[in-house]
mmCIF file of C-alpha atoms in Angstrom:
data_model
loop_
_atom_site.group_PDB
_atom_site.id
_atom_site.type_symbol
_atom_site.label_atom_id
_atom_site.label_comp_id
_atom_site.label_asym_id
_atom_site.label_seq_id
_atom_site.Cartn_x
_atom_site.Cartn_y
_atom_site.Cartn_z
ATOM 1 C CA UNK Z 1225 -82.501 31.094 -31.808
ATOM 2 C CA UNK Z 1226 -85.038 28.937 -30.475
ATOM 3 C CA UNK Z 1227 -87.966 30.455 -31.229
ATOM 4 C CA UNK Z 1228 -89.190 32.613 -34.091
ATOM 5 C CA UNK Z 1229 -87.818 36.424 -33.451
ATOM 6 C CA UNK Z 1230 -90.549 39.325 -34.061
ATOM 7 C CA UNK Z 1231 -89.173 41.636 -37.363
ATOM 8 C CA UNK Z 1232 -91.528 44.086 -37.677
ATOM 9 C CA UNK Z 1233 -90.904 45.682 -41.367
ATOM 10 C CA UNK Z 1234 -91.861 49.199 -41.855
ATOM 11 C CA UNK Z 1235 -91.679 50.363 -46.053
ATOM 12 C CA UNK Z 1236 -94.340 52.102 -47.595
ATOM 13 C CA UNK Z 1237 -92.880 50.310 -50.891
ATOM 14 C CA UNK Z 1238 -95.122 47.182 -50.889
ATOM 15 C CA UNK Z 1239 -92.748 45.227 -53.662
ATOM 16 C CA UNK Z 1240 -89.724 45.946 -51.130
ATOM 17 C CA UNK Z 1241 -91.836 45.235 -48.032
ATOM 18 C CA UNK Z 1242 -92.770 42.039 -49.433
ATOM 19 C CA UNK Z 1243 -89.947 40.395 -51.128
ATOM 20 C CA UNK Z 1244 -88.229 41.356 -47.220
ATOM 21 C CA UNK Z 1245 -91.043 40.019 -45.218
ATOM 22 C CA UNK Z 1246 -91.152 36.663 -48.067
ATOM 23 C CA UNK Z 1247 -87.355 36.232 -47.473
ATOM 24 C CA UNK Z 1248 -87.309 36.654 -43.771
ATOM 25 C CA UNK Z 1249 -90.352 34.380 -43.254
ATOM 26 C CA UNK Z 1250 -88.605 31.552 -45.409
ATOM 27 C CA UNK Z 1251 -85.811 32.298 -43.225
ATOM 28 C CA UNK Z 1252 -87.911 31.502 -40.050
ATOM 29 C CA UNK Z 1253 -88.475 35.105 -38.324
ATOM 30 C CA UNK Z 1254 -91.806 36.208 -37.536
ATOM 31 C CA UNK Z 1255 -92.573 38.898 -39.726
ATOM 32 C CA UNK Z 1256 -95.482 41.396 -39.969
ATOM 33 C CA UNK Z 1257 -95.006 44.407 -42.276
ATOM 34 C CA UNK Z 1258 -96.753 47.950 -42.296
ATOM 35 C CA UNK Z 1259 -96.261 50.768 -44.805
ATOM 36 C CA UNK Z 1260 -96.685 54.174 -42.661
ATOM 37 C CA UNK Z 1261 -94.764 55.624 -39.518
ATOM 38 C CA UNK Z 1262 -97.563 56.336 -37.014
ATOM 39 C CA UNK Z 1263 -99.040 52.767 -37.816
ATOM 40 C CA UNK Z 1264 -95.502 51.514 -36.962
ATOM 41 C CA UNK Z 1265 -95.396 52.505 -33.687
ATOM 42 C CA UNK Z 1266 -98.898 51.524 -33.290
ATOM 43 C CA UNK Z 1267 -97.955 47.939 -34.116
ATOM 44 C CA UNK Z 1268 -94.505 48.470 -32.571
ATOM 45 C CA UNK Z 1269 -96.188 48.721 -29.441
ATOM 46 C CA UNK Z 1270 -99.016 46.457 -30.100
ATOM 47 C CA UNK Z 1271 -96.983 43.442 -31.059
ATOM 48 C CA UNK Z 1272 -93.868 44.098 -28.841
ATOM 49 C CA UNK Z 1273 -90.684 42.677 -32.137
ATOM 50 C CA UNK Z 1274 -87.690 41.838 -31.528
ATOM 51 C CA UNK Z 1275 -86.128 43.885 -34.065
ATOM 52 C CA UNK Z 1276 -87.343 46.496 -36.710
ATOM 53 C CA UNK Z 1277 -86.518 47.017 -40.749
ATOM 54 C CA UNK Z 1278 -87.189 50.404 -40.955
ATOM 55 C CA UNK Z 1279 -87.362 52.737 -44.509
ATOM 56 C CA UNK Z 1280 -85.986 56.337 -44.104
ATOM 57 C CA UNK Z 1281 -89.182 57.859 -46.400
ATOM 58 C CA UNK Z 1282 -92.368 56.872 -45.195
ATOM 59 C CA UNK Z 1283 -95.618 58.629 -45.111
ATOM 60 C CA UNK Z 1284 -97.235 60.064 -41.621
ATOM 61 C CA UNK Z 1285 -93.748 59.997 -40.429
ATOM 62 C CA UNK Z 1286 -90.508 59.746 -41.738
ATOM 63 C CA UNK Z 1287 -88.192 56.920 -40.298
ATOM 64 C CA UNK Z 1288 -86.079 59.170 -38.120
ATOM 65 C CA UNK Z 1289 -88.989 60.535 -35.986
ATOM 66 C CA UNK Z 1290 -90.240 56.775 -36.029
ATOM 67 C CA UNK Z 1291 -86.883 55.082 -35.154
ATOM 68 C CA UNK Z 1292 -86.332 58.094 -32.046
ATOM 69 C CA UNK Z 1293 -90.075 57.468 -30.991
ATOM 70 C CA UNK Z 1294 -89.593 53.739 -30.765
ATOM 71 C CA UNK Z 1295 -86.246 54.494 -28.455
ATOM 72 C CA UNK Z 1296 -88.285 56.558 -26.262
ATOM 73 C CA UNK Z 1297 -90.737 54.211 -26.130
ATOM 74 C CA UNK Z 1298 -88.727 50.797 -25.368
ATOM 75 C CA UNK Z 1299 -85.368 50.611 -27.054
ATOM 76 C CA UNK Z 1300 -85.412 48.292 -29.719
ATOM 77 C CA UNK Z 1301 -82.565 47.254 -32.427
ATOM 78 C CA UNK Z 1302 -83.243 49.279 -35.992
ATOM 79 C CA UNK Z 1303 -81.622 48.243 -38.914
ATOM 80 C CA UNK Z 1304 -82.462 51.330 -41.227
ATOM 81 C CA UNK Z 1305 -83.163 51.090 -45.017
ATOM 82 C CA UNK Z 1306 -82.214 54.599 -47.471
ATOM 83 C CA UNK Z 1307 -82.537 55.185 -50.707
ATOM 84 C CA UNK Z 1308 -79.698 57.691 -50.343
ATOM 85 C CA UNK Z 1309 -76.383 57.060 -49.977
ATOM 86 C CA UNK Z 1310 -75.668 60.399 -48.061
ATOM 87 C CA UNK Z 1311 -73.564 60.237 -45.028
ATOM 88 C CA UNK Z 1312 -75.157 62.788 -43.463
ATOM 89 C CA UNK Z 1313 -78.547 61.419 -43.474
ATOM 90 C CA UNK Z 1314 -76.917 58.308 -42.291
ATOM 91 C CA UNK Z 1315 -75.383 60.301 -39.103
ATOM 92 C CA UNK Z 1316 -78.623 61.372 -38.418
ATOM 93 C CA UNK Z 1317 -80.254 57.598 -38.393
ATOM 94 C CA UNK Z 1318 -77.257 56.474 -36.148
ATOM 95 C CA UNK Z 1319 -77.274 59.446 -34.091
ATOM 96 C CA UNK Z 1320 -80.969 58.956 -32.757
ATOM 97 C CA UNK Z 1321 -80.539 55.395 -32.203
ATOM 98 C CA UNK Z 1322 -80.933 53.004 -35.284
ATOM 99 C CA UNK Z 1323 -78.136 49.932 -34.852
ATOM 100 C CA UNK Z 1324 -77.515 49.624 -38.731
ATOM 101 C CA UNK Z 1325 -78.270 50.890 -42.446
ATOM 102 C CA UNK Z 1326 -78.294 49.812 -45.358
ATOM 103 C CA UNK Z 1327 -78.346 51.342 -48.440
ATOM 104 C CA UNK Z 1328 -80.828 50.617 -51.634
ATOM 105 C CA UNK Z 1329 -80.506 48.212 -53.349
ATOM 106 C CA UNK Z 1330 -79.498 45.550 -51.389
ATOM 107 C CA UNK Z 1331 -78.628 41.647 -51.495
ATOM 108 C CA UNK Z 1332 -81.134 40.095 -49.722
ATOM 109 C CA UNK Z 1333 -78.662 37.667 -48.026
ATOM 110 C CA UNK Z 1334 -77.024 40.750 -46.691
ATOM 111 C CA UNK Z 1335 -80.078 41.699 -44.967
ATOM 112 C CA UNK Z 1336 -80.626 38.371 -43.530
ATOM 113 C CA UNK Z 1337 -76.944 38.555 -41.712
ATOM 114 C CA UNK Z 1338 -77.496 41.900 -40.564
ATOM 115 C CA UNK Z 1339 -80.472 40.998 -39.021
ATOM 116 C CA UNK Z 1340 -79.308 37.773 -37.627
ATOM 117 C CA UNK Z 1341 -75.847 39.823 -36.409
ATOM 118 C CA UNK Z 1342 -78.196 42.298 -34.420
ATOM 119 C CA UNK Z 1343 -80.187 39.802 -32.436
ATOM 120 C CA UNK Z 1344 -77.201 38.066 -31.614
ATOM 121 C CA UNK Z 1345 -75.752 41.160 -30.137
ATOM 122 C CA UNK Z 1346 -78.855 41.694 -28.146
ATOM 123 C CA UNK Z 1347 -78.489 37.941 -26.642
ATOM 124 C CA UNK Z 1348 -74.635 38.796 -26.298
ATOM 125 C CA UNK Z 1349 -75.686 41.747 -24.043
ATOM 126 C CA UNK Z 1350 -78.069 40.025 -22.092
ATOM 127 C CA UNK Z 1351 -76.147 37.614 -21.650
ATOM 128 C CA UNK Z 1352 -73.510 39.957 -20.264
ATOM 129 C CA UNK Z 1353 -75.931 41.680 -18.370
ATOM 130 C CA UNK Z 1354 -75.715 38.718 -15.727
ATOM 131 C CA UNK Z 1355 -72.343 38.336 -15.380
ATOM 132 C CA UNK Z 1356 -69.773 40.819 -13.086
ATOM 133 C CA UNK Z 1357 -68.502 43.326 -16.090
ATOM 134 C CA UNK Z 1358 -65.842 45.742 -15.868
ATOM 135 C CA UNK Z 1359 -65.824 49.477 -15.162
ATOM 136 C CA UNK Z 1360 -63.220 50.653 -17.592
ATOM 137 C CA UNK Z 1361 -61.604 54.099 -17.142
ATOM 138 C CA UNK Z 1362 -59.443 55.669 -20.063
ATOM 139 C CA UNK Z 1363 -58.466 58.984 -21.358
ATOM 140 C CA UNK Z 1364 -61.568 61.184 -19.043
ATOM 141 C CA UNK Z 1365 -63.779 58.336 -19.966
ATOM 142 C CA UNK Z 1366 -65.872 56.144 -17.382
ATOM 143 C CA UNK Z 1367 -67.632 52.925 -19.267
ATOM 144 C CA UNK Z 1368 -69.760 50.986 -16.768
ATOM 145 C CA UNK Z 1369 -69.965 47.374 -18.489
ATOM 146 C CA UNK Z 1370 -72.526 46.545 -15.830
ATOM 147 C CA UNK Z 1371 -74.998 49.263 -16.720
ATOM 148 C CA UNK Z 1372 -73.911 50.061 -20.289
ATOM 149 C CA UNK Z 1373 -73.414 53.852 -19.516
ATOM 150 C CA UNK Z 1374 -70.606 55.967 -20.412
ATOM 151 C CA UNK Z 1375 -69.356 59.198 -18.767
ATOM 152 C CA UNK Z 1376 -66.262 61.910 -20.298
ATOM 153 C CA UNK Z 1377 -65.524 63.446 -17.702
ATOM 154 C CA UNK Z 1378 -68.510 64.273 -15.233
ATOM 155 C CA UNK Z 1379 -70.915 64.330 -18.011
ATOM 156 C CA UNK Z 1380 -72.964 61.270 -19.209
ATOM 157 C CA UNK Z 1381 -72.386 60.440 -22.770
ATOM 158 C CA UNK Z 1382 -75.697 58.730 -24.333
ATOM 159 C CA UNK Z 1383 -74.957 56.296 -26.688
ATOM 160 C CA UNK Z 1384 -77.148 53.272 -29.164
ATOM 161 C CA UNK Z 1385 -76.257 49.707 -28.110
ATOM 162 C CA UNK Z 1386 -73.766 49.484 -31.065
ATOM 163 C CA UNK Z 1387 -71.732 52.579 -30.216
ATOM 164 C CA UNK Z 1388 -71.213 51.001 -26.440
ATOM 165 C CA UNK Z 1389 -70.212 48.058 -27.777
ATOM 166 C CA UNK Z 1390 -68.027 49.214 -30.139
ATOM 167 C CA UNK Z 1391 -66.829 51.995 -27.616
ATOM 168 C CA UNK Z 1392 -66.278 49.098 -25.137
ATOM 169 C CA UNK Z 1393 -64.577 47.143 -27.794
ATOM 170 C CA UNK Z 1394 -61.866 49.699 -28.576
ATOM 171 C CA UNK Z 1395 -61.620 50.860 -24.704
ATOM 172 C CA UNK Z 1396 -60.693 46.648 -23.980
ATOM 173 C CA UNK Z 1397 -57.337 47.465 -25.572
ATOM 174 C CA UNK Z 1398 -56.341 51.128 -25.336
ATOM 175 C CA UNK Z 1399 -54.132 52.418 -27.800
ATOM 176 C CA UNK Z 1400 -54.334 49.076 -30.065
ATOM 177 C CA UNK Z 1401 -55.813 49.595 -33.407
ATOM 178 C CA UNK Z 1402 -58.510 47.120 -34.403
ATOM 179 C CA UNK Z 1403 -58.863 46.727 -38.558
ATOM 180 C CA UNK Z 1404 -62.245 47.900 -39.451
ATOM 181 C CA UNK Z 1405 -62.365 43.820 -40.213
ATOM 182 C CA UNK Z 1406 -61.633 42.871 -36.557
ATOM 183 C CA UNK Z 1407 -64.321 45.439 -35.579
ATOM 184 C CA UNK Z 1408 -66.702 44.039 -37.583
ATOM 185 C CA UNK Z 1409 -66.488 40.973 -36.435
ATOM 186 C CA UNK Z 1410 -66.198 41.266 -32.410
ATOM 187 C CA UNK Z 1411 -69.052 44.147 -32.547
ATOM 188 C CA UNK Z 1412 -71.273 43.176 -35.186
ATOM 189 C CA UNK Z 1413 -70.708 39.521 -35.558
ATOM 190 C CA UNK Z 1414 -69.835 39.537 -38.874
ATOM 191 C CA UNK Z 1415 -67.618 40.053 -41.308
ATOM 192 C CA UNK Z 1416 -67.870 41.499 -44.622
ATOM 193 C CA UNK Z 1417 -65.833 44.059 -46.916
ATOM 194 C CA UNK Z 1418 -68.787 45.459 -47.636
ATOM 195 C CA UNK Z 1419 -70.022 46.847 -43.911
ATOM 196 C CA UNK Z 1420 -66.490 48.647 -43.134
ATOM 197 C CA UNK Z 1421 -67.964 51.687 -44.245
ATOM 198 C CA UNK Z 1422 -70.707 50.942 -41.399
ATOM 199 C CA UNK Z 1423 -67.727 50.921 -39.217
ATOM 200 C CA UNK Z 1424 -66.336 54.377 -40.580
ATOM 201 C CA UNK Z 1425 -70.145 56.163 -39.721
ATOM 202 C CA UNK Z 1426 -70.319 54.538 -36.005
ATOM 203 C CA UNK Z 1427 -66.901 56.229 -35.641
ATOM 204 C CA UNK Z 1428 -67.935 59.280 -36.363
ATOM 205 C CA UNK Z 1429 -70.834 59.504 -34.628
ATOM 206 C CA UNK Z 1430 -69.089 58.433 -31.513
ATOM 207 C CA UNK Z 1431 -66.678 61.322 -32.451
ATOM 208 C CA UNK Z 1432 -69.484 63.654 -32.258
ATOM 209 C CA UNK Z 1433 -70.201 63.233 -28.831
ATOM 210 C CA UNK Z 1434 -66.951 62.122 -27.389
ATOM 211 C CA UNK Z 1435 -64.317 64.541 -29.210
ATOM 212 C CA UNK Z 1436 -62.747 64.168 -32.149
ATOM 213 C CA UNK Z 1437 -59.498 63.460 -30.739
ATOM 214 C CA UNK Z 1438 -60.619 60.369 -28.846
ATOM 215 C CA UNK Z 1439 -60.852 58.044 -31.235
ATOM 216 C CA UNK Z 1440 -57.307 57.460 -33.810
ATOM 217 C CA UNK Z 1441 -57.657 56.652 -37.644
ATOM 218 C CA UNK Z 1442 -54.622 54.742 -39.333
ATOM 219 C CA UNK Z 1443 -55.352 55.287 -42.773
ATOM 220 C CA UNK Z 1444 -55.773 51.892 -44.361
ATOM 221 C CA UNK Z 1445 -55.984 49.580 -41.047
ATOM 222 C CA UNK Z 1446 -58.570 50.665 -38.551
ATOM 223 C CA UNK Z 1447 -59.399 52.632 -35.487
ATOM 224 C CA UNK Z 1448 -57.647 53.037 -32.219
ATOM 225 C CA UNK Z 1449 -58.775 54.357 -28.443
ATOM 226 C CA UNK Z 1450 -56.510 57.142 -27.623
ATOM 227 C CA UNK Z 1451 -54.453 56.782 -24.251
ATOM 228 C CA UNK Z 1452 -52.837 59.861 -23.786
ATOM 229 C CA UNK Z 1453 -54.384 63.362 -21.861
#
């Protein structure tokens, strides 16, 4: 990127919050860091950032109610930090619109791809945005490329910007399974054997509101788009 990208950084740890905001400065994002939910979406909506590191336990409000506020507000990519490695919770983050987790502790170069991988996506999109996409229509499902909506049926399926794109990816080639490693790459822009298991959650969560039948595992490869009825 050309210029400096807004991270806003929201952990009520202040070691954490600083060694992330030190790293990502050094790295050249803009950073500014706060260390309580309803001051987040003060400053969210104050300073307008590109992207947002947000902790799971924070006083005033918990990350969830601050990541779904900030959708509400102006959709914005999350990359969400836990201290538990619970898949539930995890649903949860991805299901009310957080882009990414990551689970403490983490490498500190790993956070700096996922963050970089995220704002590429959102140039990717925009990008996209301005050129003629596809409607694609497969197995009850209607996926408007062009407005990045997503009908079963007659219904309108809400989805986070990573579960269109990685619906989209799978619905490009029906019936193909993609390795978890493909995935990775094409819909997150990078690739490590470390983030398949970010694959596995967006799966299910897209399962959750599509059908479980929708989307084919093969055990040890990847995921396919169902063709049939």
């Amino acid at each position: 990127m050309s210029h400096q990208p807004r991270v806003l950084v929201v952990e009520d740890e202040p070691t954490i919050a600083d060694a992330i905001a030190a790293r990502l400065t050094a790295e050249g994002f803009d950073v500014q860091q706060v260390h309580d939910g309803l001051v987040a979406l003060d400053r969210a909506a104050a300073w307008d950032p590109e992207l947002v590191v947000l902790d799971v336990m924070l006083p005033g409000l918990d990350g969830h109610e601050v990541c779904r506020r900030l959708q509400a507000a102006r959709p914005v990519p999350v990359l969400m930090l836990t201290a538990r490695d619970d898949e539930t919770d995890l649903l949860v983050g991805l299901g009310i619109g957080a882009d990414d987790y990551m689970t403490k502790p983490f490498s500190m170069r790993e956070l700096v791809a996922r963050i970089r991988a995220l704002l590429r996506r959102v140039e990717r999109a925009a990008a996209a945005s301005e050129a003629p996409a596809p409607t694609v229509h497969v197995n009850g499902l209607r996926i408007d490329g062009a407005q990045r909506r997503v009908w079963s049926r007659e219904d309108e399926v809400h989805l986070t910007p990573t579960e269109f794109d990685l619906l989209a990816c799978l619905a490009a080639r029906p019936g193909t399974v993609l390795s978890r490693e493909a995935l990775l790459a094409e819909v997150w822009g990078w690739a490590d054997a470390s983030g398949t298991r970010t694959v596995d959650s967006h799966v299910k969560s897209l399962r959750r509101k599509l059908g479980a039948g929708l989307l084919r595992t093969v055990h040890g490869v990847g995921y396919a788009l169902e063709v049939g009825a």
